[in-house]
Coordinates of C-alpha atoms and ligand atoms in Angstrom, one line a residue:
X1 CA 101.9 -35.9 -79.7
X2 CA 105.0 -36.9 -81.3
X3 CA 108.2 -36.9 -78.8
X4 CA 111.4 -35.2 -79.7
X5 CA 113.7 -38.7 -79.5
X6 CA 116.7 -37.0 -79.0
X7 CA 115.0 -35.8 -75.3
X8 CA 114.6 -39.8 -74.6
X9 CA 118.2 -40.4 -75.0
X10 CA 120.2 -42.1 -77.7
X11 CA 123.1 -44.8 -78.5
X12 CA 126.5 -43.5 -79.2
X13 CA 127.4 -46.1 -81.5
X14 CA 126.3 -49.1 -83.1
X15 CA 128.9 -51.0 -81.2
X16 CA 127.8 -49.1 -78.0
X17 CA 124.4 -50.5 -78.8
X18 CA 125.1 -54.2 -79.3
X19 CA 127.9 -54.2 -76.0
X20 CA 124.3 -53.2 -74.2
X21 CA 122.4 -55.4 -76.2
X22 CA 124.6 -58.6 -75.0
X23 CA 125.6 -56.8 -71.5
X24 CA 121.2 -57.1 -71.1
X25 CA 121.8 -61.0 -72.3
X26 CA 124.6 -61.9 -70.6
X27 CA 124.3 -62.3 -67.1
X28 CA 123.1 -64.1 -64.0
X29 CA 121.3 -66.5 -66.5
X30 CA 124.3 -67.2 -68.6
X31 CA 126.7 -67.8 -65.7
X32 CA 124.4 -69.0 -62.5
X33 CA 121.5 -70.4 -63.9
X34 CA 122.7 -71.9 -67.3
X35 CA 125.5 -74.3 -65.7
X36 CA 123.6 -75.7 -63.2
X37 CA 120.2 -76.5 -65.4
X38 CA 122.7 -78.0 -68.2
X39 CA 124.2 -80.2 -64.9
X40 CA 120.5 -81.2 -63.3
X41 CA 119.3 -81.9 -67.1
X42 CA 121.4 -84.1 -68.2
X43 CA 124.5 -82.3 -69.8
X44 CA 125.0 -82.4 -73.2
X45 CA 121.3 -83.2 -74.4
X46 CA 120.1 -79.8 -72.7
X47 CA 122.8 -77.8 -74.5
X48 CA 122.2 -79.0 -77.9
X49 CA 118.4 -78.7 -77.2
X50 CA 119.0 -75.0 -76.1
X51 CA 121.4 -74.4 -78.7
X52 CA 118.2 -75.4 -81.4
X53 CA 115.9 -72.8 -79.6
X54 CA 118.3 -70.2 -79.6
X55 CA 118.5 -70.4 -83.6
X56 CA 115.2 -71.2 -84.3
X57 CA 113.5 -68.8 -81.7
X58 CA 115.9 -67.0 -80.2
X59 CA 117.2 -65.2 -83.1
X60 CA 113.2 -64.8 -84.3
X61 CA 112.2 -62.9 -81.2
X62 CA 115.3 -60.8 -81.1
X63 CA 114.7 -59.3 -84.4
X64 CA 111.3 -58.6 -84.1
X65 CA 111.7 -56.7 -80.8
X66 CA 114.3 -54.5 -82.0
X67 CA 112.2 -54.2 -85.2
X68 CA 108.8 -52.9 -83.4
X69 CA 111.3 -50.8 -80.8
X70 CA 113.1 -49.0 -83.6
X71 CA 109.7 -47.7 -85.6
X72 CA 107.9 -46.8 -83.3
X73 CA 111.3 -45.1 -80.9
X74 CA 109.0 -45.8 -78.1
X75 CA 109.1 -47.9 -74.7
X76 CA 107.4 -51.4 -74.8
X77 CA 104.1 -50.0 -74.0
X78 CA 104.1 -47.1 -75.6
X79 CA 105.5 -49.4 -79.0
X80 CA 102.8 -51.8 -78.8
X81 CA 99.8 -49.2 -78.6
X82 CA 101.0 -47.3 -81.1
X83 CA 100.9 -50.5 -83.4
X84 CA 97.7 -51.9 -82.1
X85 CA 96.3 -51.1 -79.0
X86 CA 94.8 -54.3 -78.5
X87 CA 98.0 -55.6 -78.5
X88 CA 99.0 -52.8 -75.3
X89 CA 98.8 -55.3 -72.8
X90 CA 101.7 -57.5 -74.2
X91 CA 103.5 -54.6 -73.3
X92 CA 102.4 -53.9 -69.7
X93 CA 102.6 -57.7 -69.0
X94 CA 106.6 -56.9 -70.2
X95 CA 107.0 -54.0 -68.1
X96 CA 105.6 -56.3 -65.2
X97 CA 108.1 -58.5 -65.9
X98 CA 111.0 -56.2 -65.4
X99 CA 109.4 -55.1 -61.9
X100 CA 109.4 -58.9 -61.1
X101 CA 112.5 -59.9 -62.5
X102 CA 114.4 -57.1 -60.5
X103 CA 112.4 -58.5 -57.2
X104 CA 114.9 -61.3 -57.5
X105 CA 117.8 -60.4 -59.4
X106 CA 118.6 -57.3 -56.8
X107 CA 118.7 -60.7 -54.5
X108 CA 121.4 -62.9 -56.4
X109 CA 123.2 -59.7 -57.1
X110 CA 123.8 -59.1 -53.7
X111 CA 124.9 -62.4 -53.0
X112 CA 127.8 -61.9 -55.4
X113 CA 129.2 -58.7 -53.8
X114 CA 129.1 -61.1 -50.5
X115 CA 130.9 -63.5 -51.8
X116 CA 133.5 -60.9 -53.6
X117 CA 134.1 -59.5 -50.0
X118 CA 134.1 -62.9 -48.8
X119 CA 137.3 -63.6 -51.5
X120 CA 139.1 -60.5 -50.9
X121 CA 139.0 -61.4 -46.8
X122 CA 140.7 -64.8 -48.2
X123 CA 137.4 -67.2 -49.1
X124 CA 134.8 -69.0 -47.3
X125 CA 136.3 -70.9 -44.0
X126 CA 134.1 -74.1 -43.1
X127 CA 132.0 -75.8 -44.7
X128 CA 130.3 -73.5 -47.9
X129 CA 127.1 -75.2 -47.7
X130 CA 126.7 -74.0 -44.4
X131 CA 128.2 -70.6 -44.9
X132 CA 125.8 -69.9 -48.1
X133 CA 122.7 -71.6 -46.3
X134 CA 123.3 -69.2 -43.3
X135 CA 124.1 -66.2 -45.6
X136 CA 120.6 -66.3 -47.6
X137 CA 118.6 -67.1 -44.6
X138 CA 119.4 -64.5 -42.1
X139 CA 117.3 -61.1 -42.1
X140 CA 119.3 -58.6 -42.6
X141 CA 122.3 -58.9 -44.3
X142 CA 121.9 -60.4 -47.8
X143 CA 119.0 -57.4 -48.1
X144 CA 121.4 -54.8 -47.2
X145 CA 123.4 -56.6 -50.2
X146 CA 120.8 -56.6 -52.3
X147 CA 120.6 -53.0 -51.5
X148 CA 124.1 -52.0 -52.4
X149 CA 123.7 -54.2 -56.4
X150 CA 120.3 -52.1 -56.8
X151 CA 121.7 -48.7 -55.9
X152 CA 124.8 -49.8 -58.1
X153 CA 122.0 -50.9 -60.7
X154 CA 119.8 -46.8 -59.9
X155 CA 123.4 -45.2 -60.4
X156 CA 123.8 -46.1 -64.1
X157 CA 120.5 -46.3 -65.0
X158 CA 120.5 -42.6 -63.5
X159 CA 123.3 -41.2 -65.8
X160 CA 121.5 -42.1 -69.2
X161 CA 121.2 -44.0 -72.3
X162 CA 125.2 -43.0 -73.4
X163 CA 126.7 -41.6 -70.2
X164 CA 125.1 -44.7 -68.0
X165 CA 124.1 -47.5 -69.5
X166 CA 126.4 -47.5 -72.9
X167 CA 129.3 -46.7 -71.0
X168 CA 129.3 -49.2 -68.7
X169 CA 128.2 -51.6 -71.1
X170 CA 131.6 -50.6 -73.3
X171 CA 133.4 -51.0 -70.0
X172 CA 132.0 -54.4 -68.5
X173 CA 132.0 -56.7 -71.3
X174 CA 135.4 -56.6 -72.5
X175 CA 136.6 -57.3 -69.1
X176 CA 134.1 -59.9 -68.3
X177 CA 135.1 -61.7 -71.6
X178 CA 138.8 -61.9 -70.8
X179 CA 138.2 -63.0 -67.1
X180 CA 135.9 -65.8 -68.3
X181 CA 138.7 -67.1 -70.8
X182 CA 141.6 -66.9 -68.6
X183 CA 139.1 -68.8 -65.8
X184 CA 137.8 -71.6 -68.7
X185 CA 141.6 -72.3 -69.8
X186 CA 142.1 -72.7 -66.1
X187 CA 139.5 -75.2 -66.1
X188 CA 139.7 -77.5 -68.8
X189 CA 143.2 -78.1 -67.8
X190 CA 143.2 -79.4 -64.4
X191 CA 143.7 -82.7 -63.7
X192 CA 140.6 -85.1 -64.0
X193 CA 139.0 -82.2 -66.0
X194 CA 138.0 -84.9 -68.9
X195 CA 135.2 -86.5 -67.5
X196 CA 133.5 -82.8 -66.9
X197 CA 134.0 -81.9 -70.9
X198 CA 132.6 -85.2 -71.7
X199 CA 129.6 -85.0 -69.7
X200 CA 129.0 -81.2 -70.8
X201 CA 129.5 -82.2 -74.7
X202 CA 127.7 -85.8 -74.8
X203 CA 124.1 -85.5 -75.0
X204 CA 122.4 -88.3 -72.8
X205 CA 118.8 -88.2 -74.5
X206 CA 117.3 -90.5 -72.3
X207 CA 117.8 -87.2 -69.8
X208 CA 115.5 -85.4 -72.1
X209 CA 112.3 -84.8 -70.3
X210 CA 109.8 -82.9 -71.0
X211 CA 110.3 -81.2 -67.7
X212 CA 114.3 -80.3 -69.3
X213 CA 112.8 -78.8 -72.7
X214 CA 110.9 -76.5 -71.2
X215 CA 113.2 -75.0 -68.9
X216 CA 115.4 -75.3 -71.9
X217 CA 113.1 -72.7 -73.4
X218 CA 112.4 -70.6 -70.6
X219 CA 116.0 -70.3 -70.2
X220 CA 116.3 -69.1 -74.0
X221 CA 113.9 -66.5 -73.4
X222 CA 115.5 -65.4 -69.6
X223 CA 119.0 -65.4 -71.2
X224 CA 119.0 -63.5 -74.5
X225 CA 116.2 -60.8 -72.6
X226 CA 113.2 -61.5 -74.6
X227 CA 109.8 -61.6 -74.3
X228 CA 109.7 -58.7 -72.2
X229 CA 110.3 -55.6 -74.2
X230 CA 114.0 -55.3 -73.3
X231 CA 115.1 -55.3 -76.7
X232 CA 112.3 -53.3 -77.8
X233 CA 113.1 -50.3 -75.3
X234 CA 116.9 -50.6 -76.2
X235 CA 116.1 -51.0 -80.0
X236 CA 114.1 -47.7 -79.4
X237 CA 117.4 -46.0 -78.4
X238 CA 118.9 -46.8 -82.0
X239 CA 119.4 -44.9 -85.3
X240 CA 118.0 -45.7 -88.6
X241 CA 121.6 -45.9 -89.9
X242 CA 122.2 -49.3 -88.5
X243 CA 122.1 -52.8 -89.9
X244 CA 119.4 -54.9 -87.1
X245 CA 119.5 -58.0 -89.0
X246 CA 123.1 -58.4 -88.4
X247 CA 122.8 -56.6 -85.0
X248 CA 120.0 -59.4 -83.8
X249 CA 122.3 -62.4 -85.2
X250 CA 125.4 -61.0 -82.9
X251 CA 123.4 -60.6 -79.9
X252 CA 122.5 -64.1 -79.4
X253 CA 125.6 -65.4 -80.8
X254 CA 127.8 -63.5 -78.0
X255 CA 125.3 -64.4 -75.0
X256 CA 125.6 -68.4 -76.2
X257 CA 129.2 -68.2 -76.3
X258 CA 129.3 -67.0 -73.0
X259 CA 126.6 -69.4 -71.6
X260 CA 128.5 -72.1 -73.1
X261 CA 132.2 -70.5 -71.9
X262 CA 130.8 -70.6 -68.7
X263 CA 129.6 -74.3 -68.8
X264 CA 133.5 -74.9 -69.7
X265 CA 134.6 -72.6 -66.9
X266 CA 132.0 -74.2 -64.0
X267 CA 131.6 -77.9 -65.1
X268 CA 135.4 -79.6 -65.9
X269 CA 136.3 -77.8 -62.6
X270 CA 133.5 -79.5 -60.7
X271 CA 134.5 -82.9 -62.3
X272 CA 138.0 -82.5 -61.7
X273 CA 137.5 -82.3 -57.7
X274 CA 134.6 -84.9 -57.2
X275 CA 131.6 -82.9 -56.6
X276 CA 128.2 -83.3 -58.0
X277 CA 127.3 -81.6 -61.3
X278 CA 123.6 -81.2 -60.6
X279 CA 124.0 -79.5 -57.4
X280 CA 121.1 -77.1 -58.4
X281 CA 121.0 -73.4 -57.8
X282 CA 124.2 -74.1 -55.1
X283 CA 126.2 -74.9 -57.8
X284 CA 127.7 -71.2 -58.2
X285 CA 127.9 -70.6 -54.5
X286 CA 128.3 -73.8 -52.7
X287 CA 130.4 -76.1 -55.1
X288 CA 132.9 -73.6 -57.0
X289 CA 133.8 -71.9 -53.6
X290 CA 135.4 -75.7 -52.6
X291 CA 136.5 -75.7 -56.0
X292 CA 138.7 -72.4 -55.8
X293 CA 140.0 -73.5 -52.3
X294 CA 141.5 -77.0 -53.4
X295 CA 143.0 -75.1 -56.6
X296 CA 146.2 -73.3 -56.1
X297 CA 145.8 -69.7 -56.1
X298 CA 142.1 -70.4 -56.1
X299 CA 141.5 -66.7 -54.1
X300 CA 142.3 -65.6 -56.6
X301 CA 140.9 -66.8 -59.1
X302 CA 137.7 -66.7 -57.1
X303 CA 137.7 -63.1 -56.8
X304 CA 138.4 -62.7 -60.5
X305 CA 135.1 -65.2 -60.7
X306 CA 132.6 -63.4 -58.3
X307 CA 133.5 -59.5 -59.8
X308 CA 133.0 -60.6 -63.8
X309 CA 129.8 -62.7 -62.4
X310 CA 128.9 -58.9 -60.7
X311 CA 129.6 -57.0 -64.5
X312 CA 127.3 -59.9 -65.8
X313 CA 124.7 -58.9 -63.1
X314 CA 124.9 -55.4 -63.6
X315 CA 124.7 -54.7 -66.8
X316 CA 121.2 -56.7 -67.0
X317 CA 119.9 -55.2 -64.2
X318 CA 120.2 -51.9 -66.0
X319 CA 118.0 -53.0 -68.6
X320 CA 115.3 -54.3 -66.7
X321 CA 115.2 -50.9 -64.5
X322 CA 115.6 -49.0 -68.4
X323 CA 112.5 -50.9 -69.6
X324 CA 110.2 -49.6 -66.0
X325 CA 112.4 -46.3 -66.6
X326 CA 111.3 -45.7 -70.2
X327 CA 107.8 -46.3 -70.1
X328 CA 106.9 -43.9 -66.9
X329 CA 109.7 -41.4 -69.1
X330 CA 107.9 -42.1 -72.5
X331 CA 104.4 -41.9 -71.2
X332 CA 104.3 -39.8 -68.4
X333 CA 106.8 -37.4 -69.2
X334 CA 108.5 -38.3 -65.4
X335 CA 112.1 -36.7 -65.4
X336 CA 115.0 -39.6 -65.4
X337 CA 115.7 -38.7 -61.8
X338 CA 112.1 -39.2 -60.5
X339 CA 112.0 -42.9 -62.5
X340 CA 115.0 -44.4 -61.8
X341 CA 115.0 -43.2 -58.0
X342 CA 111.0 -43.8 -57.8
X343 CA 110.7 -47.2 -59.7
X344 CA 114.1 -48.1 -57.7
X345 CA 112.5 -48.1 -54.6
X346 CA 109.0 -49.7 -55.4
X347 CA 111.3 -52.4 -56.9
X348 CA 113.1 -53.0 -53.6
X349 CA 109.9 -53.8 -52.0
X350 CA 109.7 -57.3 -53.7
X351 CA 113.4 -57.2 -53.2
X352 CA 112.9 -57.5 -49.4
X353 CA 110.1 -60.2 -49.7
X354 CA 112.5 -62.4 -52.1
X355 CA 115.0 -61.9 -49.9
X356 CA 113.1 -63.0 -46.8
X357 CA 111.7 -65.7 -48.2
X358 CA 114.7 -67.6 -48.2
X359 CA 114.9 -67.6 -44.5
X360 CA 112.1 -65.9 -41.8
X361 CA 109.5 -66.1 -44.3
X362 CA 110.4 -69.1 -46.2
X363 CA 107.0 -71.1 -44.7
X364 CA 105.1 -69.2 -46.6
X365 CA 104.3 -70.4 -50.1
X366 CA 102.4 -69.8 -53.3
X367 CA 101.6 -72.5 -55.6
X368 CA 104.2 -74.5 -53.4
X369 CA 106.8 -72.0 -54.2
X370 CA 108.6 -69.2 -51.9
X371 CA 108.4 -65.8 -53.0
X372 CA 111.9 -66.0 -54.8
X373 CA 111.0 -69.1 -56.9
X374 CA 107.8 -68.1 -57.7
X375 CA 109.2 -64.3 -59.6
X376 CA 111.4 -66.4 -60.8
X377 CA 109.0 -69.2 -62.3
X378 CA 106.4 -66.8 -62.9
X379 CA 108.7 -64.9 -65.4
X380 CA 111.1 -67.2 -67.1
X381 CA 108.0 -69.9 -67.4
X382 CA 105.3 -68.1 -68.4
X383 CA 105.2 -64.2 -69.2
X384 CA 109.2 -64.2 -71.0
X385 CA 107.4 -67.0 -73.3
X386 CA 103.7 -66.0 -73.0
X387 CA 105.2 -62.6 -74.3
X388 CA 107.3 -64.0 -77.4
X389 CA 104.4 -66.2 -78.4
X390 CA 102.4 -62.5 -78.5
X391 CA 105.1 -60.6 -80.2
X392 CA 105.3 -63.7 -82.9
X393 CA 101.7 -63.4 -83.7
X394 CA 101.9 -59.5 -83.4
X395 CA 104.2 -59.2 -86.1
X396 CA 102.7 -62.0 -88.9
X397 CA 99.5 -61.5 -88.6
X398 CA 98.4 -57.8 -87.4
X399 CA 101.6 -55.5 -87.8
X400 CA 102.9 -57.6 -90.8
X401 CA 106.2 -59.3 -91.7
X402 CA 106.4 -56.9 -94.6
X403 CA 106.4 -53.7 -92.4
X404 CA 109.0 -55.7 -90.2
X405 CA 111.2 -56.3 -92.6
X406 CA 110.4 -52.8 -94.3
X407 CA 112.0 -51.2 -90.7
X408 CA 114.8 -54.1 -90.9
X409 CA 116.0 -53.4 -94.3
X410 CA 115.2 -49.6 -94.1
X411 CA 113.2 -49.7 -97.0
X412 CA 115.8 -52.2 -99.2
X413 CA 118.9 -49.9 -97.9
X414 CA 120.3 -53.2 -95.9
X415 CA 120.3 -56.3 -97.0
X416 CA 118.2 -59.4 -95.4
X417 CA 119.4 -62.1 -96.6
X418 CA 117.5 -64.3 -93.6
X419 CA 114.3 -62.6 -94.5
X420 CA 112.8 -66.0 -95.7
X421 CA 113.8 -67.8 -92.8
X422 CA 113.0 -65.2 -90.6
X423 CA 109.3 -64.9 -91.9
X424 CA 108.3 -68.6 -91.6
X425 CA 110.4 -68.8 -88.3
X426 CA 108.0 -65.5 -87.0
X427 CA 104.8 -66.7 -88.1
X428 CA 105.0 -70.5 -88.1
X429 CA 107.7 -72.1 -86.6
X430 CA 108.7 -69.9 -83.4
X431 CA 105.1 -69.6 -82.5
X432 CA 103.9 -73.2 -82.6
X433 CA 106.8 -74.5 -81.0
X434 CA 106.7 -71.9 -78.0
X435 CA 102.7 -72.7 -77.5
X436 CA 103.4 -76.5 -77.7
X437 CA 106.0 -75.9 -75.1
X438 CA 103.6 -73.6 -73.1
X439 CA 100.4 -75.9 -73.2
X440 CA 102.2 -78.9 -72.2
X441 CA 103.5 -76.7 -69.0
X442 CA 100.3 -76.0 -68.1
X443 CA 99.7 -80.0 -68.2
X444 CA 96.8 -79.2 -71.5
X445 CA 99.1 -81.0 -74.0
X446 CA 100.7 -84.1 -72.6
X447 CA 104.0 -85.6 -74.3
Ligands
LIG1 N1 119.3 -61.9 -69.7 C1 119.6 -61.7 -68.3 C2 120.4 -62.8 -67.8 O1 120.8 -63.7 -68.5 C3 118.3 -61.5 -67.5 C4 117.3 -60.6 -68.1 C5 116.1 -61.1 -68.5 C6 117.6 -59.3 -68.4 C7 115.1 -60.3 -69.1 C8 116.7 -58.5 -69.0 C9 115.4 -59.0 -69.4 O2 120.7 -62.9 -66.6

């Protein structure tokens, strides 16, 4: 039975829909995860490398998700069966992804509205290795955190496609943008901030492992939301009056600026007062802490920091709840209330176990991994990827490029002047290179 799609929720605006769009990209990935794998992977070589993937893939992917979300108005499940149900579970493994993506990001999240509190009380005294080490590791605390960013996360999901989500979208990324350029010029001009820029912007490629292209790629995927149905469910919520092709180039565009902003912001600073560059995931909590308190007014400026790193956080997390929310909404006909509230709390189930497994349950390991690392591997390194490889293939070869671009250009109403590129990119080039990438992962392919 066809759905009335106006009961589902709709954007505002176009430029409500794209201030979502990039609030779902930019976040923890852009501004935690992104600095810290360009530091342990050799600087400049992993940005240019990333940069590639993003224009070759990234773009690719985008477009086709908000393509198959916008004719068929449906969730990422529901989208895919209607298409071809053989192609259903690409859609369920997406959904799965949210669940487990959440399981970890709730985590992290909470660890920024710590360490806001933290800045607000005046910073971190002692030593911030110790402080952060202690913080994750004990029981209760960083859950009841975690609590607090996925209630924040419930609340807006809650209050609907325009009044939640759009609005706070429109609200947090302005602000986030202007914090993260006051905090970059900041940056690049403190003393002894050269040799940072230099080792950000020259690419080392004997640093080019095999080991840093792939997490180049899984961090493509992560960052701009794709491979998961994200920007299918959000493409859903979009009229037919809008141009996607130009929509799906700004996306990606806005997200790499502020991956790369953030690089400028986090690295010249870490140069400038002798700390290590590839300090890993500690980078964001352990070295820029002693970076704000040997800079003057660095409270400051660390508070500013920690709350546009929290707008960042939240408006991804809303999408990854919207995806969960939209299919039990879609397909089950549950009431917003019931999914956002329902799904919240089977969420904060793996919440608690990532959480924990930084500390009382950190013995216990899968594949060699705790139960944080391995959501996190799990998604980023296999189903985000695993999941574009299946849209790429969905779209040439069993939907067709043809009805693709027949929902991009609305029947020749837009123009696509990128359709060319775009087609060879969807069913040749985006698809080999992501399997290449993917076999040699799982140690088939060897290079
Ligand atoms: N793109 C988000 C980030 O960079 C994470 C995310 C992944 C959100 C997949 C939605 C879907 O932090």
């Amino acid at each position: 039975m066809e759905k009335d799609t106006n009961s589902r929720g709709q954007w505002a605006s176009n430029l409500g829909f794209i201030m979502a769009a990039a609030g779902s990209a930019v976040g923890l990935g852009n501004l935690w995860k992104f600095p810290y794998l360009a530091g342990q992977n050799g600087g400049g070589a992993f940005v240019l490398v990333y940069l590639l993937i993003v224009v070759f893939v990234g773009f690719t992917i985008m477009l086709g998700e908000m393509a198959i979300g916008r004719a068929t108005g449906l969730n990422a499940i529901g989208a895919y069966k209607k298409l071809s149900k053989k192609f259903t579970w690409v859609g369920m493994a997406g959904v799965l992804s949210g669940f487990l993506i959440l399981g970890f990001y709730n985590v992290v999240g909470g660890w920024v509205i710590n360490y806001i509190i933290k800045f607000i009380g005046g910073g971190i005294s002692g030593d911030p290795a110790a402080y952060f080490g202690g913080f994750i590791s004990s029981a209760t605390a960083p859950v009841i955190y975690a609590l607090l960013f996925s209630v924040a996360t419930a609340l807006i999901v809650w209050k609907g496609i325009s009044g939640g989500i759009e609005k706070a979208s429109k609200i947090m990324m302005p602000a986030l943008f202007i914090m993260l350029i006051v905090i970059v010029i900041r940056s690049v001009t403190l003393p002894g901030a050269g040799a940072g820029l230099s080792y950000y912007l020259t690419p080392d490629f004997s640093k080019l492992t095999p080991g840093a292209i792939v997490a180049a790629l899984g961090q493509v995927f992560f960052s701009l939301s794709l491979g998961m149905g994200c920007m299918i469910t959000y493409g859903s919520y979009l009229n037919k009056n809008e141009n996607l092709a130009a929509d799906a180039l700004i996306v990606p565009f806005m997200d790499t600026a502020v991956a790369l902003l953030a690089g400028f912001a986090i690295l010249p600073a870490v140069f400038a007062f002798g700390f290590e560059p590839g300090a890993g995931p500690g980078l964001m909590f352990i070295t820029l802490p002693q970076v704000f308190a040997s800079m003057p007014a660095g409270t400051l400026f660390g508070i500013m920091f920690f709350v546009l790193v929290l707008f960042a956080a939240i408006t991804s997390s809303i999408s990854l709840l919207e995806v969960c929310c939209a299919y039990v909404i879609d397909e089950f006909n549950w009431s917003r209330t019931k999914a956002t509230w329902g799904l919240s709390i089977i969420i904060f189930v793996l919440t608690i176990l990532s959480s924990l497994s930084m500390g009382p349950m950190s013995g216990f390991l899968i594949i060699g991994k705790n139960f944080f690392d391995l959501l996190d591997f799990l998604t980023a390194n296999i189903l985000l990827p695993l999941g574009g490889l299946m849209m790429c293939i969905f779209i040439g070869y069993v939907w067709g490029v043809d009805k693709a671009a027949d929902e991009i250009t609305q029947g020749g109403k837009f123009a696509f002047k990128l359709r060319g590129f775009w087609t060879i990119m969807v069913k040749f080039v985006a698809p080999i290179a992501v399997g290449i990438v993917f076999l040699n992962m799982l140690g088939i392919l060897k290079f």
